[in-house]
Structure formats: C-alpha cells, structure tokens
C-alpha cells in the first residue's frame, strides 16, 4: 500500500498545531494573551521573561508594557497567575488589557494618560501550574513562598511555607536553592522596570480567601510597620474618598497569617536601598468564599474554591475590579498630588499605626 505524504506540510506547522491544541485544552488564558499580542502588536512592548518546558511544550512567561518608557516615569505593574489554580486573576488582567488595547484605537484621553506613566502586565506568571490546575509551579514550589527570606516572627505552620516535600502544599523549595525561574523572572522585571522610577506600585491579583475583597500590603513575614506606611495609608484614604462605596478592605497581610519567602516582602525590602524611592506592592485577595457560599456545589471542585464557576458570576468578577485598576493608574500618574510630606506624613503614619497595629 502506498502512503501519501503531504510535501507542503512543514514539521513546524505540526508543532504549532500541537501547541495550539494544548493551550486550547489546558491554557486558554495563554492563548488569549498571545492573540491580544498578535492583534495589537503595534501598541504593545512585549518581552518574554522566561520559557518553561512542560509536556513537550515550551510555555512563555510574557510581560507587556504600555506607555512612557522613560526611566523616571512612574510605573504600575499588574501581576496575575502566580498560583496556577487562581485563573480568575489572570482573566481579570486579560480583560483589562483587552479594554486598554481597544481604547487605544480611539481614546485620546487614554493616550494622554499613558504619556505620563508606564503600565506593565505579567498576566500569567505560572503557566505550568495553571495548565496542571495546581497552586504551585511545575516543580511543586509555591512561588509566593520561594523568596530567600525567612519570616522575622513565627510563621503559620505549613501554610506559612514548608520544606518537607514538594508533594505537600506551600512548599518553599530546597534550602539555599536558587529561586524558581518564574520568581527570578518577576524579581528581575521589578528591579529593571520599577526600581528606577521614583514612584511605582504593584497589584498582584489572587483569589481563595474569605468573603471580602482585600488589599494586602507588606509585611507577610513580620508584624512590624513598613517604612512607607504613611504612603499606604494615604492611598487607602484616597480610595475611600474617591470611591466611598467600594468593597475593598485594605490591611497588612500578617493580620491573617505570617509566612516565609513572600516575594513582595523580599522586593519591598530590596527597594529600601534607595531612600528616595517609593515602591508600594499590593496584593488583591479576591473573596472567593462568597462564590462558594452562593453556590455550595463549587466545594466539590478544587478550582471552584478559587474561581467563579457560574458564567454570570465570572462576568461580574471581570467587570467589578476594572475600577480599581483604573484608580491605580490615575493614582500612579498623580502621585505627587497625594503622597504625604512633612507633618502630614507624620500624622498619616500615626493614624495608620492606630488603625492597623494598635
């Protein structure tokens, strides 16, 4: 029997088709991100931070920048997908990125806004974990326990990070081992893109805790006030004054548990090398237990503990946080107008200590 061979078909075409099929099945978020990059390539500055190999596929970790590229431009970074099971964070950032890309085609006010700041997206830091439906990365390491930093006080048992086994959750990695590629890539990006700016912020989007949307600030590994507590307090007041009916609760992360190896603690402490720099990392912890409360059937699905499974609730989640993302853009651009100085900074510091630490 003669076998027909399609001479026009190239092995690269087969590899691309396998990649497409893999992403369509396991990583539709990565496929959507790459479609946005392709569709709006002239508007986006795209960098591949690192590449990871999984199931014979090479999965990129992208960063996407928009706006002013000057070294001293204020920067806001939006990060998602650090924990692979928390897909909703990546989906929220992709929805916001798509909104911006479409508005850039017609919105003169957005063009004007982006002349004065830079936006940096890392929507999917942990593609292998997301493909697997895991919290950890492909090596079983929890990226938010992976920084070379021990809690300064007693960390919560297990949940605060453990070194027993990568088969158990919250694994930090081996002692003195290098950080995981994803964690290294994120730290390098922050150091290169945010640290040179006099003012920068990060919002890292997570889910899976409580029935209230929380904005956590450092420290995760200590109950001490951070150096820029007055600036955090001023930002909190600005959010309350501008959107008095918002649903976010701003608080230090240690209010709930102390943990080792927090990437934002690690980067914040490094940012203090320059006393003129203001670097404010925030974590949005979406209150996913509310979805479980409204639909108890989500409890039988591991993914359902972290993501809305009912379509209209997913759509609502994609909408409701756009206000916060826009607010952080405007606050970053206009930081000199609200950052406290002199006596006002001292007053703001004392007020914050009374509210969050007494």
Short mmCIF file of C-alpha atoms in Angstrom, two decimals:
data_model
loop_
_atom_site.label_atom_id
_atom_site.label_comp_id
_atom_site.label_asym_id
_atom_site.label_seq_id
_atom_site.Cartn_x
_atom_site.Cartn_y
_atom_site.Cartn_z
CA UNK A 1 0.00 0.00 0.00
CA UNK A 2 1.37 3.43 -0.96
CA UNK A 3 1.43 6.10 1.73
CA UNK A 4 0.62 9.62 0.62
CA UNK A 5 2.83 12.32 2.10
CA UNK A 6 1.81 15.96 2.15
CA UNK A 7 5.03 17.54 0.92
CA UNK A 8 3.68 21.02 1.57
CA UNK A 9 3.33 20.40 5.31
CA UNK A 10 6.28 21.53 7.44
CA UNK A 11 7.18 20.00 10.85
CA UNK A 12 6.94 23.48 12.34
CA UNK A 13 3.29 23.60 11.32
CA UNK A 14 2.64 20.38 13.23
CA UNK A 15 4.42 21.74 16.32
CA UNK A 16 2.39 24.94 16.15
CA UNK A 17 -0.83 22.96 15.86
CA UNK A 18 0.12 20.81 18.87
CA UNK A 19 0.89 23.98 20.85
CA UNK A 20 -2.47 25.48 19.85
CA UNK A 21 -4.33 22.30 20.81
CA UNK A 22 -2.50 22.13 24.15
CA UNK A 23 -3.31 25.74 25.02
CA UNK A 24 -6.90 25.44 23.86
CA UNK A 25 -7.39 22.50 26.20
CA UNK A 26 -5.28 23.46 29.22
CA UNK A 27 -4.29 27.12 28.89
CA UNK A 28 -6.93 29.18 27.08
CA UNK A 29 -5.67 32.21 29.04
CA UNK A 30 -2.23 31.95 27.41
CA UNK A 31 -3.85 31.52 24.01
CA UNK A 32 -5.97 34.64 24.60
CA UNK A 33 -2.91 36.62 25.70
CA UNK A 34 -0.99 35.65 22.56
CA UNK A 35 -3.99 36.55 20.40
CA UNK A 36 -4.06 40.02 22.01
CA UNK A 37 -0.32 40.42 21.44
CA UNK A 38 -0.75 39.47 17.78
CA UNK A 39 -3.76 41.72 17.23
CA UNK A 40 -2.28 44.81 18.90
CA UNK A 41 1.42 44.30 18.28
CA UNK A 42 1.96 47.95 17.30
CA UNK A 43 0.59 49.19 20.65
CA UNK A 44 2.41 46.80 22.98
CA UNK A 45 6.01 46.35 24.06
CA UNK A 46 6.26 42.59 24.61
CA UNK A 47 9.08 40.71 26.33
CA UNK A 48 9.38 37.01 27.08
CA UNK A 49 10.71 36.92 30.65
CA UNK A 50 11.43 33.18 30.66
CA UNK A 51 10.35 29.96 28.97
CA UNK A 52 9.23 26.80 30.72
CA UNK A 53 9.04 23.27 29.31
CA UNK A 54 6.01 21.16 30.13
CA UNK A 55 4.53 18.13 28.38
CA UNK A 56 6.85 18.71 25.38
CA UNK A 57 5.55 22.26 25.07
CA UNK A 58 7.56 25.44 25.58
CA UNK A 59 5.42 27.88 27.54
CA UNK A 60 6.46 31.55 27.64
CA UNK A 61 6.03 34.00 30.51
CA UNK A 62 5.20 37.34 28.90
CA UNK A 63 5.46 40.89 30.14
CA UNK A 64 3.59 43.59 28.23
CA UNK A 65 4.35 47.28 28.64
CA UNK A 66 2.34 50.30 27.52
CA UNK A 67 3.02 53.98 27.90
CA UNK A 68 6.04 56.10 28.77
CA UNK A 69 9.36 54.25 28.53
CA UNK A 70 11.40 56.89 30.34
CA UNK A 71 13.43 55.57 33.27
CA UNK A 72 11.92 58.12 35.66
CA UNK A 73 8.29 57.61 34.57
CA UNK A 74 6.01 56.32 37.35
CA UNK A 75 5.10 52.66 36.88
CA UNK A 76 2.24 50.40 37.89
CA UNK A 77 2.69 46.66 37.40
CA UNK A 78 -0.25 44.24 37.26
CA UNK A 79 0.58 40.62 38.03
CA UNK A 80 -1.60 37.51 37.87
CA UNK A 81 -1.43 33.74 37.73
CA UNK A 82 1.23 33.38 40.43
CA UNK A 83 -0.80 30.48 41.77
CA UNK A 84 -1.88 28.36 38.84
CA UNK A 85 -5.27 27.37 40.21
CA UNK A 86 -6.34 31.01 40.61
CA UNK A 87 -7.31 31.58 36.97
CA UNK A 88 -9.69 34.45 37.69
CA UNK A 89 -6.79 36.81 38.45
CA UNK A 90 -5.27 36.22 35.02
CA UNK A 91 -8.68 36.56 33.39
CA UNK A 92 -9.31 39.91 35.11
CA UNK A 93 -5.98 41.29 33.87
CA UNK A 94 -6.56 40.00 30.34
CA UNK A 95 -9.97 41.68 30.27
CA UNK A 96 -8.37 44.96 31.39
CA UNK A 97 -5.54 44.66 28.87
CA UNK A 98 -8.03 44.00 26.07
CA UNK A 99 -10.07 47.02 27.16
CA UNK A 100 -6.98 49.24 27.01
CA UNK A 101 -5.91 47.89 23.63
CA UNK A 102 -9.31 48.60 22.11
CA UNK A 103 -9.47 52.07 23.65
CA UNK A 104 -6.05 52.91 22.25
CA UNK A 105 -7.65 52.78 18.81
CA UNK A 106 -9.89 55.79 19.59
CA UNK A 107 -9.49 57.16 23.13
CA UNK A 108 -7.38 60.34 23.09
CA UNK A 109 -7.64 60.67 26.89
CA UNK A 110 -6.00 57.23 27.36
CA UNK A 111 -3.17 58.23 25.02
CA UNK A 112 -2.67 61.35 27.12
CA UNK A 113 -2.71 59.32 30.35
CA UNK A 114 -0.08 56.91 29.05
CA UNK A 115 2.26 59.78 28.18
CA UNK A 116 2.77 60.22 31.92
CA UNK A 117 3.15 56.65 33.21
CA UNK A 118 4.04 53.12 32.22
CA UNK A 119 1.82 50.07 32.66
CA UNK A 120 3.49 46.67 32.91
CA UNK A 121 1.41 43.49 32.74
CA UNK A 122 2.52 40.00 33.77
CA UNK A 123 -0.88 38.31 33.44
CA UNK A 124 0.31 34.71 33.70
CA UNK A 125 3.45 34.11 35.74
CA UNK A 126 2.90 30.38 36.34
CA UNK A 127 1.65 28.78 33.09
CA UNK A 128 2.70 25.23 34.04
CA UNK A 129 0.82 25.43 37.33
CA UNK A 130 -2.24 26.77 35.52
CA UNK A 131 -2.08 24.03 32.90
CA UNK A 132 -1.94 21.46 35.70
CA UNK A 133 -4.55 23.17 37.86
CA UNK A 134 -2.01 23.43 40.67
CA UNK A 135 -1.26 26.20 43.14
CA UNK A 136 2.48 25.51 42.78
CA UNK A 137 4.64 25.62 39.67
CA UNK A 138 5.78 22.58 37.68
CA UNK A 139 8.38 21.72 40.34
CA UNK A 140 5.81 21.75 43.12
CA UNK A 141 7.13 25.05 44.53
CA UNK A 142 4.76 27.74 45.77
CA UNK A 143 6.15 30.87 44.12
CA UNK A 144 4.87 33.10 46.93
CA UNK A 145 6.93 31.12 49.45
CA UNK A 146 10.05 30.93 47.28
CA UNK A 147 11.99 34.13 48.04
CA UNK A 148 15.21 33.71 50.10
CA UNK A 149 13.62 35.34 53.12
CA UNK A 150 12.53 33.86 56.43
CA UNK A 151 9.70 35.35 58.46
CA UNK A 152 11.03 37.55 61.24
CA UNK A 153 8.42 36.09 63.59
CA UNK A 154 6.75 32.70 64.00
CA UNK A 155 5.19 31.76 60.66
CA UNK A 156 1.94 29.82 60.46
CA UNK A 157 2.56 26.07 60.42
CA UNK A 158 2.56 24.66 56.88
CA UNK A 159 0.56 27.48 55.28
CA UNK A 160 3.43 29.85 56.07
CA UNK A 161 5.79 27.77 53.96
CA UNK A 162 7.36 24.33 54.47
CA UNK A 163 10.44 22.46 53.24
CA UNK A 164 9.27 18.91 53.96
CA UNK A 165 8.17 17.90 50.48
CA UNK A 166 7.08 19.28 47.12
CA UNK A 167 4.18 16.82 47.30
CA UNK A 168 2.65 18.97 50.06
CA UNK A 169 1.20 22.46 49.53
CA UNK A 170 3.09 25.66 50.36
CA UNK A 171 6.49 24.10 49.55
CA UNK A 172 9.25 26.73 49.67
CA UNK A 173 11.90 24.80 47.73
CA UNK A 174 15.17 23.39 48.99
CA UNK A 175 17.25 25.41 51.44
CA UNK A 176 19.74 27.71 49.66
CA UNK A 177 18.50 26.59 46.24
CA UNK A 178 18.12 29.34 43.61
CA UNK A 179 14.69 30.85 43.23
CA UNK A 180 12.44 29.23 40.65
CA UNK A 181 12.67 30.60 37.10
CA UNK A 182 9.27 32.29 37.37
CA UNK A 183 10.14 34.00 40.66
CA UNK A 184 13.53 35.09 39.34
CA UNK A 185 11.90 36.50 36.21
CA UNK A 186 9.41 38.54 38.23
CA UNK A 187 12.10 39.91 40.54
CA UNK A 188 14.30 40.88 37.60
CA UNK A 189 11.38 42.63 35.91
CA UNK A 190 10.58 44.64 39.06
CA UNK A 191 14.21 45.61 39.57
CA UNK A 192 14.61 46.71 35.94
CA UNK A 193 11.23 48.32 35.26
CA UNK A 194 10.02 49.62 38.64
CA UNK A 195 13.03 50.29 40.87
CA UNK A 196 14.49 53.06 38.68
CA UNK A 197 11.23 55.02 39.00
CA UNK A 198 10.84 57.44 41.93
CA UNK A 199 7.32 56.06 42.43
CA UNK A 200 5.87 52.68 41.48
CA UNK A 201 3.11 50.31 42.55
CA UNK A 202 2.27 46.66 42.02
CA UNK A 203 -1.07 44.91 42.19
CA UNK A 204 -0.76 41.13 42.38
CA UNK A 205 -4.18 39.51 41.85
CA UNK A 206 -5.03 36.35 43.82
CA UNK A 207 -8.19 34.56 44.96
CA UNK A 208 -9.18 31.99 47.52
CA UNK A 209 -9.63 33.78 50.83
CA UNK A 210 -12.70 34.99 52.73
CA UNK A 211 -15.95 36.62 51.60
CA UNK A 212 -14.48 40.12 51.26
CA UNK A 213 -12.10 41.51 48.65
CA UNK A 214 -8.92 42.50 50.47
CA UNK A 215 -5.96 44.67 49.53
CA UNK A 216 -2.96 43.37 51.46
CA UNK A 217 0.28 45.27 51.92
CA UNK A 218 3.60 44.09 53.45
CA UNK A 219 4.64 42.56 55.60
CA UNK A 220 3.67 38.90 55.29
CA UNK A 221 6.58 37.78 57.45
CA UNK A 222 6.55 40.39 60.21
CA UNK A 223 4.12 42.39 62.33
CA UNK A 224 6.36 45.48 62.11
CA UNK A 225 5.08 48.55 60.23
CA UNK A 226 6.67 49.03 56.84
CA UNK A 227 8.73 52.13 56.06
CA UNK A 228 6.09 53.56 53.71
CA UNK A 229 3.10 53.02 55.97
CA UNK A 230 2.11 56.69 55.63
CA UNK A 231 2.02 56.36 51.84
CA UNK A 232 -0.12 53.20 52.07
CA UNK A 233 -2.48 55.00 54.46
CA UNK A 234 -2.73 57.99 52.14
CA UNK A 235 -3.52 55.68 49.22
CA UNK A 236 -6.21 53.99 51.31
CA UNK A 237 -7.76 57.38 52.17
CA UNK A 238 -7.63 58.37 48.51
CA UNK A 239 -9.51 55.22 47.52
CA UNK A 240 -12.11 55.76 50.26
CA UNK A 241 -12.63 59.41 49.33
CA UNK A 242 -12.84 58.77 45.60
CA UNK A 243 -15.00 55.63 45.73
CA UNK A 244 -16.77 55.70 49.12
CA UNK A 245 -18.89 52.64 48.24
CA UNK A 246 -16.05 50.34 47.18
CA UNK A 247 -15.86 46.82 48.58
CA UNK A 248 -12.13 46.57 49.35
CA UNK A 249 -10.62 46.17 52.79
CA UNK A 250 -7.02 47.37 52.97
CA UNK A 251 -4.93 45.75 55.69
CA UNK A 252 -1.47 44.29 56.43
CA UNK A 253 -1.17 40.68 55.32
CA UNK A 254 0.06 39.46 58.72
CA UNK A 255 -3.45 40.12 60.09
CA UNK A 256 -4.34 36.65 58.82
CA UNK A 257 -1.10 34.65 58.87
CA UNK A 258 2.67 35.05 58.79
CA UNK A 259 4.64 33.36 56.04
CA UNK A 260 8.18 32.77 54.84
CA UNK A 261 9.53 33.63 51.43
CA UNK A 262 7.00 36.24 50.33
CA UNK A 263 8.16 37.75 47.03
CA UNK A 264 6.70 41.18 47.78
CA UNK A 265 8.31 41.34 51.22
CA UNK A 266 11.60 40.41 49.56
CA UNK A 267 11.29 43.02 46.81
CA UNK A 268 10.00 45.72 49.15
CA UNK A 269 12.98 45.27 51.48
CA UNK A 270 15.32 45.49 48.49
CA UNK A 271 13.61 48.67 47.34
CA UNK A 272 14.69 50.39 50.56
CA UNK A 273 18.28 50.51 49.28
CA UNK A 274 17.30 53.86 47.75
CA UNK A 275 15.69 56.12 50.39
CA UNK A 276 14.26 58.36 47.64
CA UNK A 277 12.30 55.50 46.07
CA UNK A 278 8.66 54.75 46.88
CA UNK A 279 7.68 51.20 45.89
CA UNK A 280 4.26 50.03 47.08
CA UNK A 281 3.37 46.37 46.45
CA UNK A 282 -0.27 45.39 46.99
CA UNK A 283 -1.98 42.02 46.78
CA UNK A 284 -5.63 41.83 45.79
CA UNK A 285 -7.05 38.77 47.53
CA UNK A 286 -10.46 38.24 45.97
CA UNK A 287 -13.05 36.87 48.41
CA UNK A 288 -13.79 33.62 46.61
CA UNK A 289 -15.61 32.07 49.55
CA UNK A 290 -18.56 34.26 48.60
CA UNK A 291 -18.91 32.29 45.36
CA UNK A 292 -18.89 29.06 47.37
CA UNK A 293 -21.46 30.49 49.79
CA UNK A 294 -23.78 31.34 46.92
CA UNK A 295 -23.16 28.06 45.11
CA UNK A 296 -22.10 25.30 47.57
CA UNK A 297 -21.61 22.88 44.66
CA UNK A 298 -18.36 24.71 43.97
CA UNK A 299 -16.92 22.93 47.04
CA UNK A 300 -16.75 19.64 45.15
CA UNK A 301 -14.38 21.22 42.63
CA UNK A 302 -10.85 22.27 43.67
CA UNK A 303 -10.97 25.02 41.04
CA UNK A 304 -14.34 26.10 42.45
CA UNK A 305 -12.69 27.14 45.72
CA UNK A 306 -10.76 29.83 43.83
CA UNK A 307 -12.79 30.75 40.76
CA UNK A 308 -16.43 31.54 39.95
CA UNK A 309 -17.87 28.60 38.01
CA UNK A 310 -21.24 30.16 37.17
CA UNK A 311 -20.86 32.28 33.98
CA UNK A 312 -22.64 35.39 35.21
CA UNK A 313 -20.51 35.50 38.38
CA UNK A 314 -17.35 35.18 36.29
CA UNK A 315 -18.53 38.07 34.10
CA UNK A 316 -19.27 40.15 37.20
CA UNK A 317 -15.76 39.45 38.55
CA UNK A 318 -14.23 40.57 35.24
CA UNK A 319 -16.18 43.83 35.49
CA UNK A 320 -16.05 44.77 39.14
CA UNK A 321 -12.28 45.17 39.51
CA UNK A 322 -11.79 47.40 36.46
CA UNK A 323 -12.48 50.43 38.66
CA UNK A 324 -9.62 49.51 40.99
CA UNK A 325 -7.19 49.02 38.09
CA UNK A 326 -8.13 52.39 36.59
CA UNK A 327 -7.81 54.02 40.03
CA UNK A 328 -4.26 52.67 40.45
CA UNK A 329 -3.33 54.04 37.03
CA UNK A 330 -4.58 57.53 37.92
CA UNK A 331 -3.06 57.42 41.41
CA UNK A 332 0.31 56.41 40.00
CA UNK A 333 0.34 59.20 37.44
CA UNK A 334 -0.77 61.78 40.02
CA UNK A 335 1.29 60.55 42.97
CA UNK A 336 2.83 63.96 43.83
CA UNK A 337 -0.69 65.32 44.45
CA UNK A 338 -1.49 62.86 47.25
CA UNK A 339 1.78 61.50 48.67
CA UNK A 340 2.15 62.91 52.21
CA UNK A 341 5.14 65.02 53.18
CA UNK A 342 6.43 66.71 56.31
CA UNK A 343 3.97 66.99 59.19
CA UNK A 344 1.22 65.48 57.09
CA UNK A 345 3.33 62.34 56.61
CA UNK A 346 3.92 62.08 60.36
CA UNK A 347 0.21 62.48 61.03
CA UNK A 348 -0.61 59.84 58.38
CA UNK A 349 1.91 57.44 59.92
CA UNK A 350 0.42 57.80 63.42
CA UNK A 351 -3.08 57.42 62.07
CA UNK A 352 -2.11 54.21 60.24
CA UNK A 353 -0.41 52.70 63.29
CA UNK A 354 -3.55 53.33 65.33
CA UNK A 355 -5.80 51.81 62.64
CA UNK A 356 -3.72 48.76 61.74
CA UNK A 357 -1.26 48.00 64.54
CA UNK A 358 -2.69 49.04 67.93
#
